[in-house]
CSV table of C-alpha atoms in Angstrom, one decimal:
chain,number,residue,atom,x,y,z
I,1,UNK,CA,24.7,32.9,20.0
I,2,UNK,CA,25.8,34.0,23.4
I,3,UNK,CA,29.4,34.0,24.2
I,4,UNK,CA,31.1,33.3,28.1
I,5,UNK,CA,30.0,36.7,29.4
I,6,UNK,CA,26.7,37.0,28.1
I,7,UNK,CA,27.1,39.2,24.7
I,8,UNK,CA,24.7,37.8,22.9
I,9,UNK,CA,26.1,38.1,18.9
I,10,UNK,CA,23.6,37.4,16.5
I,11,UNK,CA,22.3,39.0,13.0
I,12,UNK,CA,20.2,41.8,13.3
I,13,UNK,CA,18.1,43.0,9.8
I,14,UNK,CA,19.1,45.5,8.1
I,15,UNK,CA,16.4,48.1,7.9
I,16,UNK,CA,16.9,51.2,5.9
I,17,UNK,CA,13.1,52.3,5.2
I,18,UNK,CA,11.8,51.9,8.4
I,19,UNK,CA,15.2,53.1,10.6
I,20,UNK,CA,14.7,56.5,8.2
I,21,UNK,CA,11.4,56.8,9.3
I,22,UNK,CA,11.7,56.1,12.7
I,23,UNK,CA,14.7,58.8,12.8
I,24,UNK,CA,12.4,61.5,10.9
I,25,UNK,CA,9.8,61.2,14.0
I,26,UNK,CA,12.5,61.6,16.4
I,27,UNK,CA,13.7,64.2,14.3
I,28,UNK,CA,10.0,65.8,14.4
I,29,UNK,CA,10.1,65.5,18.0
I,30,UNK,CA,13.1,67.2,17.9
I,31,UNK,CA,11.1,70.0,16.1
I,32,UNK,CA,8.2,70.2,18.1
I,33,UNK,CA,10.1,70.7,21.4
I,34,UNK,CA,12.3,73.6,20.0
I,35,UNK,CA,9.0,75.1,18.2
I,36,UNK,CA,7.4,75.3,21.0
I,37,UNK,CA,9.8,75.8,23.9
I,38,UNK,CA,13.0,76.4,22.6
I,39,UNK,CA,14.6,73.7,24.2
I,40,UNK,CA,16.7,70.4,22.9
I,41,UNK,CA,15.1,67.0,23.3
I,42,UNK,CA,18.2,65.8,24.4
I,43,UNK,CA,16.8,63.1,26.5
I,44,UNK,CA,19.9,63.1,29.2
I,45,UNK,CA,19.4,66.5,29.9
I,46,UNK,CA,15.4,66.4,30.1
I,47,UNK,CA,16.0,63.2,32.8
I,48,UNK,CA,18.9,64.6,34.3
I,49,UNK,CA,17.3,67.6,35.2
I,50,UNK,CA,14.4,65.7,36.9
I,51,UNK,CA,16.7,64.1,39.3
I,52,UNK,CA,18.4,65.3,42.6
I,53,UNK,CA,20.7,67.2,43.9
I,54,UNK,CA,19.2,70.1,42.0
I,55,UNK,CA,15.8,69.7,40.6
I,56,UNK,CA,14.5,71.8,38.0
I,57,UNK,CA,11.5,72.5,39.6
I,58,UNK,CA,9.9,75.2,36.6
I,59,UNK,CA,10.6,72.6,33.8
I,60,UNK,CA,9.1,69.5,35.8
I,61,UNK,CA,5.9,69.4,34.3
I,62,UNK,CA,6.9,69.4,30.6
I,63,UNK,CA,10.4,67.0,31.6
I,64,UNK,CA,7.6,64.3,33.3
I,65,UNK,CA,5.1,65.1,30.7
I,66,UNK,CA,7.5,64.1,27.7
I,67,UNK,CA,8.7,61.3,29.7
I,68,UNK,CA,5.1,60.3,29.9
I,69,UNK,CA,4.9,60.6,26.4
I,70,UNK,CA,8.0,57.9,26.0
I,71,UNK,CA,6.1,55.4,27.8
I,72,UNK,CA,2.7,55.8,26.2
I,73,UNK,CA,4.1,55.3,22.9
I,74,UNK,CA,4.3,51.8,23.9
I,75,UNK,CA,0.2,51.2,24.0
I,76,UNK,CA,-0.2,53.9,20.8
I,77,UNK,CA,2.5,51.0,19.0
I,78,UNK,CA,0.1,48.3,19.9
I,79,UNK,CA,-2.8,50.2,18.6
I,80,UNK,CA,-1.4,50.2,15.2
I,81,UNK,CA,0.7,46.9,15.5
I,82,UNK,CA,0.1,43.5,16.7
I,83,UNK,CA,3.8,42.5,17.0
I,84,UNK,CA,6.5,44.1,19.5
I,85,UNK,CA,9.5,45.9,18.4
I,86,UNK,CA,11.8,43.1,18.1
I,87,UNK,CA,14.4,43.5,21.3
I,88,UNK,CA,17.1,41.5,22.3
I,89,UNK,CA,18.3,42.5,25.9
I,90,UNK,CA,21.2,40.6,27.8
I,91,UNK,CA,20.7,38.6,30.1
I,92,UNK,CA,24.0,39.6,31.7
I,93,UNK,CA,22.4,41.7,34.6
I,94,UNK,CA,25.7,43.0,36.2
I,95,UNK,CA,27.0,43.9,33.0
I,96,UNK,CA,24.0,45.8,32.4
I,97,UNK,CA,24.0,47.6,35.7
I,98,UNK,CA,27.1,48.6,35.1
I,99,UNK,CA,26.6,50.0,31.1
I,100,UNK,CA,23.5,52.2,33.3
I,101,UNK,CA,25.9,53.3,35.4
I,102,UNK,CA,28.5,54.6,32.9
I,103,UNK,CA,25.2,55.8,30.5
I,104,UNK,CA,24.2,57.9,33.0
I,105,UNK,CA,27.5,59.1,34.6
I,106,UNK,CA,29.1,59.8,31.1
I,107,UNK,CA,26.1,61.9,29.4
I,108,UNK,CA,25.2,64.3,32.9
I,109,UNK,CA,29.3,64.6,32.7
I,110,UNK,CA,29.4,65.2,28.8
I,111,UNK,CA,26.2,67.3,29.0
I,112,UNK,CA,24.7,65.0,26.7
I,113,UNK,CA,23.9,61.7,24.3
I,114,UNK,CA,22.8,60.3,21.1
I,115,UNK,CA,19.6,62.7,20.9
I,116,UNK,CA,21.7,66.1,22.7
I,117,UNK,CA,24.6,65.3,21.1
I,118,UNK,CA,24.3,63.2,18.3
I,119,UNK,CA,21.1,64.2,16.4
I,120,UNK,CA,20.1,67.9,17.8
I,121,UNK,CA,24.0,69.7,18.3
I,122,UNK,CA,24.9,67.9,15.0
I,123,UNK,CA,21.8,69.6,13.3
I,124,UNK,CA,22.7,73.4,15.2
I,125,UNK,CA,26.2,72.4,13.6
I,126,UNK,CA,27.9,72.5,17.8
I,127,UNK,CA,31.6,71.7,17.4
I,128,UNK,CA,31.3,70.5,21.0
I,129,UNK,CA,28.0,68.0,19.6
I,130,UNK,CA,30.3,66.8,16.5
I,131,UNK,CA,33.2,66.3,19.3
I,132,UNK,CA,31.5,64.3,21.4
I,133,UNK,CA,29.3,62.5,19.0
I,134,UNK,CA,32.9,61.4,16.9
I,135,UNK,CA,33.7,60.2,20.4
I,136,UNK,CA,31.5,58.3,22.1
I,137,UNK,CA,30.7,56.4,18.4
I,138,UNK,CA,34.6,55.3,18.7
I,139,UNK,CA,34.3,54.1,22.5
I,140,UNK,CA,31.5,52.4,21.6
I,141,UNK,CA,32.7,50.5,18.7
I,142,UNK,CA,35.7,49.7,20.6
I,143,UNK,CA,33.7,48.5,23.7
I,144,UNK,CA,31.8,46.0,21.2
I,145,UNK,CA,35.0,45.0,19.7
I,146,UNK,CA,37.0,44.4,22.7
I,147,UNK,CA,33.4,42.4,24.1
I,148,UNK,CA,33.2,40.4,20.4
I,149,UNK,CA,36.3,39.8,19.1
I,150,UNK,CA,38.5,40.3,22.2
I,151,UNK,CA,37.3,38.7,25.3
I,152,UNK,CA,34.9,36.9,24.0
I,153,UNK,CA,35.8,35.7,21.0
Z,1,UNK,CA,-2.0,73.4,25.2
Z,2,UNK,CA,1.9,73.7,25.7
Z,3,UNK,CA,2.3,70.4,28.3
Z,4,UNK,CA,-0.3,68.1,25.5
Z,5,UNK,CA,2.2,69.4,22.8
Z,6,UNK,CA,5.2,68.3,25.3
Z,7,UNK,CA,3.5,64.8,25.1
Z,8,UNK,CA,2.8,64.5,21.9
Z,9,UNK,CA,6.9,65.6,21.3
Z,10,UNK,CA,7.5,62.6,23.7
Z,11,UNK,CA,4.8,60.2,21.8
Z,12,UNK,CA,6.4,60.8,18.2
Z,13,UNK,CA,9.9,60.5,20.0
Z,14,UNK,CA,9.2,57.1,21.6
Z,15,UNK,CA,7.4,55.8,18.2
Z,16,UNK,CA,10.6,56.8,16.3
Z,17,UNK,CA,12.5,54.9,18.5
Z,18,UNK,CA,10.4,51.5,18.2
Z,19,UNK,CA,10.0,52.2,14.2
Z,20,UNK,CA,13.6,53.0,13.7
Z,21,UNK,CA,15.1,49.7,15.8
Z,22,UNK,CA,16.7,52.0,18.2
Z,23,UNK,CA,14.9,50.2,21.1
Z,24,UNK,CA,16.6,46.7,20.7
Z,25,UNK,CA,20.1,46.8,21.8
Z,26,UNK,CA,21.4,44.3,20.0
Z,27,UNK,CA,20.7,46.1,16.5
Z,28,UNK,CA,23.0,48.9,18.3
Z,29,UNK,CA,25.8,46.7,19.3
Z,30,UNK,CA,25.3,45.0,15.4
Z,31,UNK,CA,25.7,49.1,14.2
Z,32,UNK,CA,28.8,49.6,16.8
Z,33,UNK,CA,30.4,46.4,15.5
Z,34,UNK,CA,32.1,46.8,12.3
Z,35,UNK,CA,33.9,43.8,12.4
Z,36,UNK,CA,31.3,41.4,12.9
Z,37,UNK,CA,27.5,41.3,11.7
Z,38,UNK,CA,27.3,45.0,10.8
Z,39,UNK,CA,23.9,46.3,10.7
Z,40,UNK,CA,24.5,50.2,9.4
Z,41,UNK,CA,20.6,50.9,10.2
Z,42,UNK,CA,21.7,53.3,12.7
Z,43,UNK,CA,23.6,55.4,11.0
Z,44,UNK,CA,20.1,56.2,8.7
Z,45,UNK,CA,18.3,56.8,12.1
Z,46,UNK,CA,20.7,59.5,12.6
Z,47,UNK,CA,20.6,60.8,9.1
Z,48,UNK,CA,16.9,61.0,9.0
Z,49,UNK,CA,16.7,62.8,12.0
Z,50,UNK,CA,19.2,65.4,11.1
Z,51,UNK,CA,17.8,65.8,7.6
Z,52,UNK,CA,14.5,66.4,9.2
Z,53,UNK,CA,15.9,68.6,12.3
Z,54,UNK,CA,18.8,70.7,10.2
Z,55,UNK,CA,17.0,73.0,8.2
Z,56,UNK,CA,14.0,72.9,10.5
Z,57,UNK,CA,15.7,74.2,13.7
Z,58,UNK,CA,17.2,77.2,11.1
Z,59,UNK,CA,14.0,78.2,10.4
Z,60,UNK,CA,12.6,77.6,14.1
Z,61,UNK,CA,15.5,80.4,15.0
Z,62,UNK,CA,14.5,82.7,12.4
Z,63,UNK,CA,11.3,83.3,14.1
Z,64,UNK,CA,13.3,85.1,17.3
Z,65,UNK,CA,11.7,83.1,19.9
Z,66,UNK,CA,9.8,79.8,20.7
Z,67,UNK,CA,6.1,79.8,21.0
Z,68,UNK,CA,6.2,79.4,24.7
Z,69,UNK,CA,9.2,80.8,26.1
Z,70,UNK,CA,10.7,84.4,26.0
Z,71,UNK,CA,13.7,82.5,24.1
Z,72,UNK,CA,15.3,79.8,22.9
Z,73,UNK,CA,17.7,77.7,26.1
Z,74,UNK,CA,20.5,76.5,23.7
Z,75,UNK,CA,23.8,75.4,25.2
Z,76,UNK,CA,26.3,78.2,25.3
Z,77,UNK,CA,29.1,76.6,25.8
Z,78,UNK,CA,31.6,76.2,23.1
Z,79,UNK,CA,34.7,74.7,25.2
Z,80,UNK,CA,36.2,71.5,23.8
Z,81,UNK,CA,36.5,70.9,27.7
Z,82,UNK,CA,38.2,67.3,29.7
Z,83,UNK,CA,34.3,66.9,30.8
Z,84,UNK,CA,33.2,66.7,27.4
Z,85,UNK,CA,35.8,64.6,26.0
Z,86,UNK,CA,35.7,62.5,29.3
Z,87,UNK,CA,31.7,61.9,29.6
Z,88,UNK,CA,31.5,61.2,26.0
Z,89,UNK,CA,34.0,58.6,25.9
Z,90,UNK,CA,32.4,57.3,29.4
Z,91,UNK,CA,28.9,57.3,27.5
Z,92,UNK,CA,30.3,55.8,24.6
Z,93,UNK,CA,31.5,52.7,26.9
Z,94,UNK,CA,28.2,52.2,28.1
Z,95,UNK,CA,26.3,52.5,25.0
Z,96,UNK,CA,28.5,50.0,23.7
Z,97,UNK,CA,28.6,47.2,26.3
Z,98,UNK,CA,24.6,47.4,27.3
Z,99,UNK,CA,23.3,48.8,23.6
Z,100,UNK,CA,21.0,50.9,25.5
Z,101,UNK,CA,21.5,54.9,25.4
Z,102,UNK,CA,18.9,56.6,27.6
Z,103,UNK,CA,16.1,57.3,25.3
Z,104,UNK,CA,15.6,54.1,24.6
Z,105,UNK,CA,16.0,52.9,27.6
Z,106,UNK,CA,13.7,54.8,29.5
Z,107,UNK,CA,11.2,53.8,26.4
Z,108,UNK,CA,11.3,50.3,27.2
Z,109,UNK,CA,10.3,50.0,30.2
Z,110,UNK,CA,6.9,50.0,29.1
Z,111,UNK,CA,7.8,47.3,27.1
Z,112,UNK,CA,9.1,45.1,30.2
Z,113,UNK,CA,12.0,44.2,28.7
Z,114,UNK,CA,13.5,42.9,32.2
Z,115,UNK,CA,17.4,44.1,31.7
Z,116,UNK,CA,15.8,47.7,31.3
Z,117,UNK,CA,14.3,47.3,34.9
Z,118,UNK,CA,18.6,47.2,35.5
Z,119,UNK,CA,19.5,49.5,33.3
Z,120,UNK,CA,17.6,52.2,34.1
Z,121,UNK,CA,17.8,52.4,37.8
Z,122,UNK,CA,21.7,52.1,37.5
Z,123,UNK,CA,21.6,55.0,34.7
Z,124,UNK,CA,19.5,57.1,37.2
Z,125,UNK,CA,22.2,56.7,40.1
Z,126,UNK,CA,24.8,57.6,37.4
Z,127,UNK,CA,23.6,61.0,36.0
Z,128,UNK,CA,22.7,61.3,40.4
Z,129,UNK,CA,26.5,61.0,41.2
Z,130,UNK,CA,27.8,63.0,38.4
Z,131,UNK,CA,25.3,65.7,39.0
Z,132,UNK,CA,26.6,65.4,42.6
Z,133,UNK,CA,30.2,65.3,41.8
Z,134,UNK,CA,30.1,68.3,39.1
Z,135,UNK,CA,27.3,70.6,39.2
């Protein structure tokens, strides 16, 4: 079902077995990078730094490298799977130019996202990470409630 | 050695996001929506990570520093600054109303989903202007 402004609202599975396993090989990932270089894998901060006005021109290799790595796991997938991850984009192309815009704006401003904030700061126990994870989780859930069961409901 | 163990920490990260439903931004927008078809999966991606993470990263710092840096570049700041509170609640917005934070993001492109070829251009100009604006 897709409502007037493109949101589509449909069923998704619930999957706790694989969603817990997917989120212990980010959390390995997690590992690895502060293992070996002592950094976060917040993902915000490892593209952010990349970009201009102030490139960080020491840490390029490894930032373009693990980007690299993001985009190859899309052919390993295929070498163990025959069927895609299951994704469900909008279609709603100027409502998702606009979530980019506020994605990007919003995590360079908050120094950080899901991965910074949400899965690495929480584990370090940052009061600044649990602060900001408690609130972009309730904008979020606002955003979709206002888009579901306000506007377009 | 240290850049094929930098791609092998973005290989694992990328799998976990396929495996883990993370990639489709719908099942986010299911998670975010408590009121509708909630799909808690998310919340288990989270806790696996951090159950994983947690007591590793307390060990990791027990060592005194990584294996290929002098030390470990952790964020210092602990102000509960209007930035923070502002760009989280700004991310928030966003993760909400495209599903798409930028891990994932970034991750699909290689699987062509077409809003992602949107999305992550527009997500590039953002962290751009607030890296203008701020830094």
């Amino acid at each position: 079902m897709v409502n007037a402004i493109g949101i589509l609202n449909l069923e998704t599975q619930f999957t706790p077995f694989t969603s817990l396993a997917g989120g212990a090989l980010i959390g390995l990932s997690a590992i690895v990078l502060m293992l070996a270089h002592g950094r976060i894998a917040g993902i915000s901060g490892i593209i952010s730094r990349l970009l201009p006005p102030s490139i960080d021109k020491m840490g390029a290799t490894q930032g373009l490298t693990f980007v690299m790595g993001l985009l190859l796991s899309t052919p390993l997938w295929f070498t163990f799977s025959y069927q895609a991850p299951v994704q469900s984009v909008s279609n709603n192309f100027v409502l998702l130019g606009f979530a980019g815009l506020l994605v990007g704006f919003g995590s360079v401003l908050g120094n950080g996202c899901t991965s910074g904030h949400g899965v690495c700061g929480v584990s370090r126990a940052s009061g600044r990470s649990v602060v900001a994870t408690i609130i972009f989780m309730s904008t979020g859930f606002l955003t979709v409630f206002t888009l579901r069961h306000v506007v377009g409901g | 050695m240290r850049t094929i163990i930098t791609l092998i920490a973005g290989l694992l990260f990328g799998s976990g996001l396929k495996l883990s439903g993370m990639v489709n931004p719908l099942k986010v927008q299911n998670f975010l929506d408590l009121f509708g078809d909630w799909d808690p999966s998310l919340a288990f991606v989270m806790g696996g990570a951090i159950a994983v993470t947690m007591p590793s990263f307390w060990l990791i710092k027990k060592r005194g520093s990584p294996m290929y840096n002098d030390k470990f570049h952790l964020p210092k700041n602990t102000d509960f600054d209007m930035k923070l509170i502002l760009g989280a609640a700004i991310f928030g917005m966003g993760w909400g109303l495209g599903g798409f934070c930028p891990g994932p993001a970034i991750t699909s492109l290689s699987l062509a989903a077409s809003g992602t070829f949107i999305f992550v251009p527009t997500m590039l100009i953002g962290m751009i202007a607030a890296k203008s604006i701020f830094k």
